[in-house]
PDB file of C-alpha atoms in Angstrom:
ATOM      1  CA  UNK A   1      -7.784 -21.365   3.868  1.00 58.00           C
ATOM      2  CA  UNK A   2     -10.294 -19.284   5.729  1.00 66.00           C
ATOM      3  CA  UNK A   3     -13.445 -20.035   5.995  1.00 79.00           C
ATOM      4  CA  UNK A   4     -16.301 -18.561   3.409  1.00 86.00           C
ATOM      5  CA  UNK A   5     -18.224 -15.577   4.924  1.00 93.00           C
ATOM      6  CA  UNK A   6     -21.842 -15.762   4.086  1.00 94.00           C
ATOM      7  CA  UNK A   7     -23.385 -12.712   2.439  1.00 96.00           C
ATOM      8  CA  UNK A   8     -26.896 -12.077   1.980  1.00 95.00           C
ATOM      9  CA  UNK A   9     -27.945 -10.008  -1.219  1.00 96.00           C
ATOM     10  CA  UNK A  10     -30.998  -9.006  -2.770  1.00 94.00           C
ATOM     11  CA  UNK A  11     -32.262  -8.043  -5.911  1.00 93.00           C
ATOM     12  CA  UNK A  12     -31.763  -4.634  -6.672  1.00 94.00           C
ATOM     13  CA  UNK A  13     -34.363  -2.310  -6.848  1.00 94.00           C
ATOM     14  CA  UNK A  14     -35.595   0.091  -9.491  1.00 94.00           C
ATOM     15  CA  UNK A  15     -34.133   3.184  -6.862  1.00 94.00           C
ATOM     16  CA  UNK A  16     -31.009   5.188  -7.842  1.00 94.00           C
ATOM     17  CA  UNK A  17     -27.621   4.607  -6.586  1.00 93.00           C
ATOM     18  CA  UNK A  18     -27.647   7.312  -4.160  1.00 93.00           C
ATOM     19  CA  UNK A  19     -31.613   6.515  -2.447  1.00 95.00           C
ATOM     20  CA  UNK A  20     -30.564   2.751  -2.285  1.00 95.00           C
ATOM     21  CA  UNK A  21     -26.920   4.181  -0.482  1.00 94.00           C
ATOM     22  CA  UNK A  22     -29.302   6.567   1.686  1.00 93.00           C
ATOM     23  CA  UNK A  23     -31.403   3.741   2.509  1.00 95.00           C
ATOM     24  CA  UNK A  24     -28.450   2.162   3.751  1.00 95.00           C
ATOM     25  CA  UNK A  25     -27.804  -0.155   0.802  1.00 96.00           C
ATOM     26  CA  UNK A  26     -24.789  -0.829  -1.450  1.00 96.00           C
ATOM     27  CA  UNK A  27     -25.191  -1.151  -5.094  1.00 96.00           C
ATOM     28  CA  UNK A  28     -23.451  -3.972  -6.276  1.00 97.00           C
ATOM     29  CA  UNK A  29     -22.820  -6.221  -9.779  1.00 96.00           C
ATOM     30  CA  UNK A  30     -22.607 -10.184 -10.027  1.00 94.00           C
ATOM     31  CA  UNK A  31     -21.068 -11.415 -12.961  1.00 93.00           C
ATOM     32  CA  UNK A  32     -18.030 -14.301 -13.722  1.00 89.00           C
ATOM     33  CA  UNK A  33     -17.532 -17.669 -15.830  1.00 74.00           C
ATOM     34  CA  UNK A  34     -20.163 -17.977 -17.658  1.00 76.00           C
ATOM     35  CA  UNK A  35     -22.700 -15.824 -16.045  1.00 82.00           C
ATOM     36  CA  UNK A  36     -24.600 -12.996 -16.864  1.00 89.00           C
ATOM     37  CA  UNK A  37     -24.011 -10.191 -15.522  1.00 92.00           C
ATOM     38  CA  UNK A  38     -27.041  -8.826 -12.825  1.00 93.00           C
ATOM     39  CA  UNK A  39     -27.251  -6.309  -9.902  1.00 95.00           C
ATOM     40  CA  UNK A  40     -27.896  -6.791  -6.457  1.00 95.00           C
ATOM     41  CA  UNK A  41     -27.912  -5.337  -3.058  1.00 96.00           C
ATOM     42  CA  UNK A  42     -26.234  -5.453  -0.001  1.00 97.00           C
ATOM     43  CA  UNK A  43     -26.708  -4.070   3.408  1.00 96.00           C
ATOM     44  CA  UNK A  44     -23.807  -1.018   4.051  1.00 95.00           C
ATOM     45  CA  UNK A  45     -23.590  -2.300   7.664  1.00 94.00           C
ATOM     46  CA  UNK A  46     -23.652  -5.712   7.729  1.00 95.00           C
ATOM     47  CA  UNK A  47     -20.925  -5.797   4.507  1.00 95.00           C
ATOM     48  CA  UNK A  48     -18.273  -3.329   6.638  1.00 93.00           C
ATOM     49  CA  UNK A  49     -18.072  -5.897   8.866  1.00 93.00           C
ATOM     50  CA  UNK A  50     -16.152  -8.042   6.322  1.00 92.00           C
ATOM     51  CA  UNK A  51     -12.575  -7.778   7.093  1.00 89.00           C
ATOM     52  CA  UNK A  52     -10.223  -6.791   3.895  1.00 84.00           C
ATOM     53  CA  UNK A  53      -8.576  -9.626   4.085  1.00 82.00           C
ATOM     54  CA  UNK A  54     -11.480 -11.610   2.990  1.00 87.00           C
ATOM     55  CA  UNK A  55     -11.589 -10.236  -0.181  1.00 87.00           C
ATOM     56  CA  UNK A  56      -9.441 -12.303  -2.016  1.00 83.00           C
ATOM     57  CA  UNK A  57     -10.958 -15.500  -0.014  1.00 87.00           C
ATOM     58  CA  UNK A  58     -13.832 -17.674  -1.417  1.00 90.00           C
ATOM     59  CA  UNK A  59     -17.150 -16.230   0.417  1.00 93.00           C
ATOM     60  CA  UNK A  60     -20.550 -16.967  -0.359  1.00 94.00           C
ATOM     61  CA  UNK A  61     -23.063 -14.882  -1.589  1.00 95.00           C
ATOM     62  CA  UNK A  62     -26.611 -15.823  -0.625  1.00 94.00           C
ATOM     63  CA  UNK A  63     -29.443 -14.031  -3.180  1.00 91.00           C
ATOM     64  CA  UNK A  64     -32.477 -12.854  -1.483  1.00 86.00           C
ATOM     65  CA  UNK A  65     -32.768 -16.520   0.959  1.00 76.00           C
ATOM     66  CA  UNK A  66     -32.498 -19.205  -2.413  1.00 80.00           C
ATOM     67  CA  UNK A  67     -29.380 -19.250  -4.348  1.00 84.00           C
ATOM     68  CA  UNK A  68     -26.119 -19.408  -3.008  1.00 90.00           C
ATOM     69  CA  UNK A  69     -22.968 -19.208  -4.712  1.00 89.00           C
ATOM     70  CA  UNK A  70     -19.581 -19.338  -4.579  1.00 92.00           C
ATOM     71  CA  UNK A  71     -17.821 -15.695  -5.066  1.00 93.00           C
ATOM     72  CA  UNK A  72     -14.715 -13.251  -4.979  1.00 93.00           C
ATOM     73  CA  UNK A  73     -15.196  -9.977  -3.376  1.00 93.00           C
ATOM     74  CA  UNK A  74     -13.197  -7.359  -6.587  1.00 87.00           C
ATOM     75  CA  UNK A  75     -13.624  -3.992  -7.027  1.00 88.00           C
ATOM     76  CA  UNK A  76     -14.734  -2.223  -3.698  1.00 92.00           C
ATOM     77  CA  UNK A  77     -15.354   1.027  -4.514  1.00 92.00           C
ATOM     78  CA  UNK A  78     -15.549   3.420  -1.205  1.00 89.00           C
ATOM     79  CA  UNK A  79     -15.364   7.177  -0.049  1.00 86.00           C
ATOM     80  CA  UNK A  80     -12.397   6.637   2.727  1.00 81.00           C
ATOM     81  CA  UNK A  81     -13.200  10.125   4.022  1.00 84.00           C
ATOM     82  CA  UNK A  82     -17.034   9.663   4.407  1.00 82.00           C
ATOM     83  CA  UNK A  83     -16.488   5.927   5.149  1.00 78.00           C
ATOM     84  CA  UNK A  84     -19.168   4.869   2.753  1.00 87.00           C
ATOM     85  CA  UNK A  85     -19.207   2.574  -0.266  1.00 93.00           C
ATOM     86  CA  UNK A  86     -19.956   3.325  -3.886  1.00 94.00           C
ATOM     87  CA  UNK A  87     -20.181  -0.148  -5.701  1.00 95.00           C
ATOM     88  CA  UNK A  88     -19.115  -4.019  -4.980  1.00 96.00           C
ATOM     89  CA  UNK A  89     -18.228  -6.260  -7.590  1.00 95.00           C
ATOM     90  CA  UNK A  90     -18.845  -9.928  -6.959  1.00 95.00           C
ATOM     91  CA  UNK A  91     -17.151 -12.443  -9.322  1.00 93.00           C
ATOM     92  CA  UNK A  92     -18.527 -15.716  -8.996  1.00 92.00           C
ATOM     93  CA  UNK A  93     -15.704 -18.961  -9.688  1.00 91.00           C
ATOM     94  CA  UNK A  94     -15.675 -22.053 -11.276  1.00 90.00           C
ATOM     95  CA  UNK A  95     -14.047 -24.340  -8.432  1.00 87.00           C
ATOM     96  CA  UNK A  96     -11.649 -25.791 -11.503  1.00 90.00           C
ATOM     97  CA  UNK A  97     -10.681 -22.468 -12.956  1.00 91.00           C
ATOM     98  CA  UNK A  98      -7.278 -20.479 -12.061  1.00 92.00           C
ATOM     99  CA  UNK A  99      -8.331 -17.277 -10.885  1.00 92.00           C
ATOM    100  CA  UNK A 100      -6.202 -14.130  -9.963  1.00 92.00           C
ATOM    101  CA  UNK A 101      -6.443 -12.922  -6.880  1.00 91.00           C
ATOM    102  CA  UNK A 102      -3.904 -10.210  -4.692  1.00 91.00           C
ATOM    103  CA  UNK A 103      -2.823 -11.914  -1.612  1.00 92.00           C
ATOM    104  CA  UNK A 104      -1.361 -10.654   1.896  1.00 92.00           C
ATOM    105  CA  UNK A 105       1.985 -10.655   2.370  1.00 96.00           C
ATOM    106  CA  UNK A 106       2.946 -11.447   6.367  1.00 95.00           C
ATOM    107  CA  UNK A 107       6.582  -9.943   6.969  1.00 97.00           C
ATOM    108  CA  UNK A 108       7.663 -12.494   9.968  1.00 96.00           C
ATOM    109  CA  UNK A 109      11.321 -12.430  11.482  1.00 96.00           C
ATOM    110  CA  UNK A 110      13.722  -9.858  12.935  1.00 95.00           C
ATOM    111  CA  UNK A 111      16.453  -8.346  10.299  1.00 96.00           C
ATOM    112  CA  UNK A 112      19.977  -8.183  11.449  1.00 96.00           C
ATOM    113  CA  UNK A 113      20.305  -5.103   9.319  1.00 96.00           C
ATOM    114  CA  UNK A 114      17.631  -3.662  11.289  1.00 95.00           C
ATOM    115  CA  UNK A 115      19.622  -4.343  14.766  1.00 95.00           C
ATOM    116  CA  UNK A 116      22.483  -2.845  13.667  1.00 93.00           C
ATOM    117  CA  UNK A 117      20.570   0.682  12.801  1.00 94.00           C
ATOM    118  CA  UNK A 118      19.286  -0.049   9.416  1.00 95.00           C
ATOM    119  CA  UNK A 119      15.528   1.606   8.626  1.00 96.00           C
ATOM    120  CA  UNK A 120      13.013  -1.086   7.511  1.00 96.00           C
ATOM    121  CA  UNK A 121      11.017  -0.109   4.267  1.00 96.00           C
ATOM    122  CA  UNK A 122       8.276  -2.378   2.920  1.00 97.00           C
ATOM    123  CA  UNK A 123       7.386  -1.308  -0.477  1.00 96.00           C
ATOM    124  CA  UNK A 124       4.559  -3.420  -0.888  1.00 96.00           C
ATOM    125  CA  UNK A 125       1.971  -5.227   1.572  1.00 95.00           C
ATOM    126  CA  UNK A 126       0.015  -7.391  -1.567  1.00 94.00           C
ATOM    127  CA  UNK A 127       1.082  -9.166  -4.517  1.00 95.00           C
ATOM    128  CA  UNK A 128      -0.892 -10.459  -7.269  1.00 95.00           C
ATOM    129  CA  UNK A 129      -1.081 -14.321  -7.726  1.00 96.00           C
ATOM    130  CA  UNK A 130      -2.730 -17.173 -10.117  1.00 96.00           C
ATOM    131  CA  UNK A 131      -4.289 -20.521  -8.520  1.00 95.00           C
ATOM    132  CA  UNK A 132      -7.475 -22.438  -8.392  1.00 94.00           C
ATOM    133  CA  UNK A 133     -10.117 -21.320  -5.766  1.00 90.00           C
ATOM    134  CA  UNK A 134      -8.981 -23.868  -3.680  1.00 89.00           C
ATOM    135  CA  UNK A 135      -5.262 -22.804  -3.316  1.00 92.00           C
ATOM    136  CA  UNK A 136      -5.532 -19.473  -2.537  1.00 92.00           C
ATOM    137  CA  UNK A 137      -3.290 -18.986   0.445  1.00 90.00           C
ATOM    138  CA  UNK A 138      -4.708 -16.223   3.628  1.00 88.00           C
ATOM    139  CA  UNK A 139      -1.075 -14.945   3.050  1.00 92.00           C
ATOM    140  CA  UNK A 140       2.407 -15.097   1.555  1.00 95.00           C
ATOM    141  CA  UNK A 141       4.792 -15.127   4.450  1.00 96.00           C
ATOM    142  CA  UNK A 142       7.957 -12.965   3.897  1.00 97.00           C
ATOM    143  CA  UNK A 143      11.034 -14.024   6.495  1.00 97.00           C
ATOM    144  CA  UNK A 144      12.790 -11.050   7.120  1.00 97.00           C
ATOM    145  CA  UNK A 145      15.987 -12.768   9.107  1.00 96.00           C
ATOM    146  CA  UNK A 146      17.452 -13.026   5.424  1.00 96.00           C
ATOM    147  CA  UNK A 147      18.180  -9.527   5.470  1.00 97.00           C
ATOM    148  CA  UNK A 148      21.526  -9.659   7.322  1.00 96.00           C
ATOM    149  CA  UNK A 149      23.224  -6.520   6.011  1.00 95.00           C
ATOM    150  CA  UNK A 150      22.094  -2.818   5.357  1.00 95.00           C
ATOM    151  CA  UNK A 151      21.179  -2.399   1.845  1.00 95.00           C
ATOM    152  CA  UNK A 152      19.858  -6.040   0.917  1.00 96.00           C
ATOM    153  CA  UNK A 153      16.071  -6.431  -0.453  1.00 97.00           C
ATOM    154  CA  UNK A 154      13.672  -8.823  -0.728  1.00 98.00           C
ATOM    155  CA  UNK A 155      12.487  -9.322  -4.254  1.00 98.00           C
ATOM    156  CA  UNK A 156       9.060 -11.014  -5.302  1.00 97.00           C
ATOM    157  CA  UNK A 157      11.335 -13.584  -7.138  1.00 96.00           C
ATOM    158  CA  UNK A 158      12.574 -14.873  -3.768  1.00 97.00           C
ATOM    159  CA  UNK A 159       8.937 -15.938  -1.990  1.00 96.00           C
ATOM    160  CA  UNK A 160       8.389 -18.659  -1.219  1.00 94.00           C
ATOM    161  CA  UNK A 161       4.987 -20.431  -2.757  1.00 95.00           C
ATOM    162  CA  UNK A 162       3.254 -24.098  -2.434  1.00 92.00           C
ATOM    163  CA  UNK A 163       2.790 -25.860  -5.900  1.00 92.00           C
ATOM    164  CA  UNK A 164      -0.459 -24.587  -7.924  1.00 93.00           C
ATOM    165  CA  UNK A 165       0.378 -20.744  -6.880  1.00 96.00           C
ATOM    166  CA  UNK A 166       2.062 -18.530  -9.599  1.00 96.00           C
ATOM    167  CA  UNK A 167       3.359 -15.558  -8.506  1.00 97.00           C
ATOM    168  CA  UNK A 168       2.411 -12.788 -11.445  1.00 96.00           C
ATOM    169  CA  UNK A 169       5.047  -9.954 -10.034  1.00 96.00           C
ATOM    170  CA  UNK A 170       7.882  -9.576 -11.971  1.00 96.00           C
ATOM    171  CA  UNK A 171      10.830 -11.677 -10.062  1.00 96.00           C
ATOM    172  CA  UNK A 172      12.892  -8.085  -9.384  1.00 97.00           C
ATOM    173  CA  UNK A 173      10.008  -6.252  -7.711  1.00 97.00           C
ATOM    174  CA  UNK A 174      11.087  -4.950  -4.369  1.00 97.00           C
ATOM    175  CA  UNK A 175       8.872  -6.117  -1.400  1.00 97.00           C
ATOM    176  CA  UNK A 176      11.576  -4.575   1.546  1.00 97.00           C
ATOM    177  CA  UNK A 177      14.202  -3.026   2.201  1.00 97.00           C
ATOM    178  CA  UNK A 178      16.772  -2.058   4.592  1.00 96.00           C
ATOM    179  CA  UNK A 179      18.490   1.321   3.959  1.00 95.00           C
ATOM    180  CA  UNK A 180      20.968   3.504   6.059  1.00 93.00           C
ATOM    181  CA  UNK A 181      19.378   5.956   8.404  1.00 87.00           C
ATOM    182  CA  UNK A 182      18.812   9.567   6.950  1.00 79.00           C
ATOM    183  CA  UNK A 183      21.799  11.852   8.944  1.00 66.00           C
ATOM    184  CA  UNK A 184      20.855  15.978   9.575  1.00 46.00           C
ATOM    185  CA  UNK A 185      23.391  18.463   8.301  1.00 47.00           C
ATOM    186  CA  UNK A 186      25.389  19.831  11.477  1.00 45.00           C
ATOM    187  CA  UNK A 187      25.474  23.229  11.913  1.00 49.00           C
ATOM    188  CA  UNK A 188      28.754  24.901  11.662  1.00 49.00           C
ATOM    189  CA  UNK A 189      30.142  25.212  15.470  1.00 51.00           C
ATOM    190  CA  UNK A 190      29.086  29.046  16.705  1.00 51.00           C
ATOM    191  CA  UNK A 191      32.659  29.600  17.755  1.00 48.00           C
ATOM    192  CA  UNK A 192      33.756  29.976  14.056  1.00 49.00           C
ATOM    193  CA  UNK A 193      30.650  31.669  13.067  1.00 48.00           C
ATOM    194  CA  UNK A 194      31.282  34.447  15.987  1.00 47.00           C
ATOM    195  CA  UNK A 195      35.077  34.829  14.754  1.00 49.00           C
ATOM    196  CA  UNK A 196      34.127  35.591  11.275  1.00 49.00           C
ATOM    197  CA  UNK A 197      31.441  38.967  12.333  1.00 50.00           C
ATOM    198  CA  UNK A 198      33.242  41.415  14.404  1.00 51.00           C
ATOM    199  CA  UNK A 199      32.511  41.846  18.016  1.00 48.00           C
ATOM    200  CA  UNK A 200      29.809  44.725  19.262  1.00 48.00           C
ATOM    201  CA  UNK A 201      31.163  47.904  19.771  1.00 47.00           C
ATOM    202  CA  UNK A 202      34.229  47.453  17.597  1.00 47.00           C
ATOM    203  CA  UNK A 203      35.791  49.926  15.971  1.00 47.00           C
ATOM    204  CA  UNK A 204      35.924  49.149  11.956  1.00 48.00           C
ATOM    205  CA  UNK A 205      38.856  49.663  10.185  1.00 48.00           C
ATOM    206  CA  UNK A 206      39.795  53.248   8.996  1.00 47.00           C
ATOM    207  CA  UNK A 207      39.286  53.923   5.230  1.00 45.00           C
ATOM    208  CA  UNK A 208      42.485  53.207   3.596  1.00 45.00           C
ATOM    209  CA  UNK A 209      44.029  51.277   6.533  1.00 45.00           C
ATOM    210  CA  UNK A 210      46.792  48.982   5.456  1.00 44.00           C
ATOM    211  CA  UNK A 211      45.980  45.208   5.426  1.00 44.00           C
ATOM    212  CA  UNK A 212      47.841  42.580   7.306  1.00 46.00           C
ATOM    213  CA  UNK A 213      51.002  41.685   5.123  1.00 45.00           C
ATOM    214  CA  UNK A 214      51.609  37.654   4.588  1.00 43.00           C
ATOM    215  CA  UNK A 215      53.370  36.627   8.190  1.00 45.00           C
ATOM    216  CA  UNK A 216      51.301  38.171  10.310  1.00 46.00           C
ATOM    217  CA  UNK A 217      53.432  42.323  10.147  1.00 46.00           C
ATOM    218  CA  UNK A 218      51.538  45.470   9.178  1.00 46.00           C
ATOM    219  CA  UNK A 219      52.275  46.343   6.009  1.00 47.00           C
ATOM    220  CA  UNK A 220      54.319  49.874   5.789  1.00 49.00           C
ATOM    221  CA  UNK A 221      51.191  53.106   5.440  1.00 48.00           C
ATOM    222  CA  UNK A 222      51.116  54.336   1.541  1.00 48.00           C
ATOM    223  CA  UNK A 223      53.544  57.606   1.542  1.00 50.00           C
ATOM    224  CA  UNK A 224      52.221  60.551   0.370  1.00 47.00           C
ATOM    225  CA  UNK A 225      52.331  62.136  -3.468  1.00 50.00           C
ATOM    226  CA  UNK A 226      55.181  64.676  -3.059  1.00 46.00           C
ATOM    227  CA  UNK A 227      53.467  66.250  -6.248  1.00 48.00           C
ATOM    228  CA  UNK A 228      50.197  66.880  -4.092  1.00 45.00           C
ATOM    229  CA  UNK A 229      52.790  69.395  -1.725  1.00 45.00           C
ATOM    230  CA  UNK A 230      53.195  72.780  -3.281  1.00 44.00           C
TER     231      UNK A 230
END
């Protein structure tokens, strides 16, 4: 497991969220087992620092220099186009309570499928499991070399998980995928599309002009009405 990531908080103070965000602050809620709920804050640019993958790991939060606790990042709530951050959630465990946390999944191995032409689709990059603080893994590996033919998956069924971790997916949730390529339409070949439209300059048939009888022969030209002669 990785190690905890201190995190130094403070008690929030009577500002709105958007002065404590201008003064470079993130509002941000304690509560878990047992606990009454409070607010903090934390510094914007000290806490972006904090790698995602940490999230789901046991960190500790340290309030104003005293109290220190052991806590879950949940809930990050950020603008991704103005890269700042609305609200952080910290949910403080009990050491001897199952928790649920969403854990990495590390896709390791080369696919056969995938040598012979196959495309490679991961469907999901988390998955949700149960354990005690202590058992939470940094990540679920995935071996891809089981995928030895084009149009096999992975399901969350198949992973593989130490004793004390209870994986919450449903067992037929894809993780990956191989499929077969996506093919373009060809184009018909511009020979045939030239035969079909007549050549510049050519004369069109004459109103009335006999078609081509079956076999290739000109049919015989229409005679005319003797009752049109007078």
């Amino acid at each position: 497991m990785s190690k905890a990531i201190l995190i130094k908080a403070k008690e929030k103070e009577n500002k709105t969220p958007n002065a404590l965000r201008r003064d470079g602050f993130i509002p941000a809620t304690v509560y878990g087992h047992s606990l009454k709920s409070f607010s903090v804050q934390v510094n914007a640019k000290e806490f972006s620092k904090i790698p995602h993958k940490a999230y789901s790991h046991i960190n500790e939060l340290e309030l104003s220099g005293k109290d220190k606790f052991p806590v879950i990042i949940r809930n990050v709530h950020r603008d991704p186009v103005r890269d700042t951050y609305y609200n952080i959630e910290f949910y403080k465990i009990n050491e001897k309570e199952k928790i649920k946390v969403k854990v990495a999944l590390n896709y390791t191995g080369v696919s056969e499928a995938v040598v012979k032409g196959g495309i490679l689709i991961v469907s999901q990059t988390e998955i949700e499991v149960q354990c005690l603080p202590m058992n939470i893994p940094d990540a679920i590996d995935v071996d891809l070399s089981v995928i030895t033919e084009i149009g096999q998956v992975i399901h969350a069924g198949d992973l593989k998980v130490t004793d004390g971790i209870i994986v919450l997916a449903k067992k037929e949730e894809i993780l990956v995928k191989v499929e077969v390529p996506k093919t373009h339409e060809v184009e018909a070949p511009k020979a045939e599309a030239a035969a079909a439209t007549p050549a510049a300059g050519a004369a069109a048939p004459a109103a009335g002009a006999a078609a081509p009888a079956a076999g290739g022969k000109a049919a015989p030209a229409a005679k005319p009405d003797a009752k049109a002669k007078k």
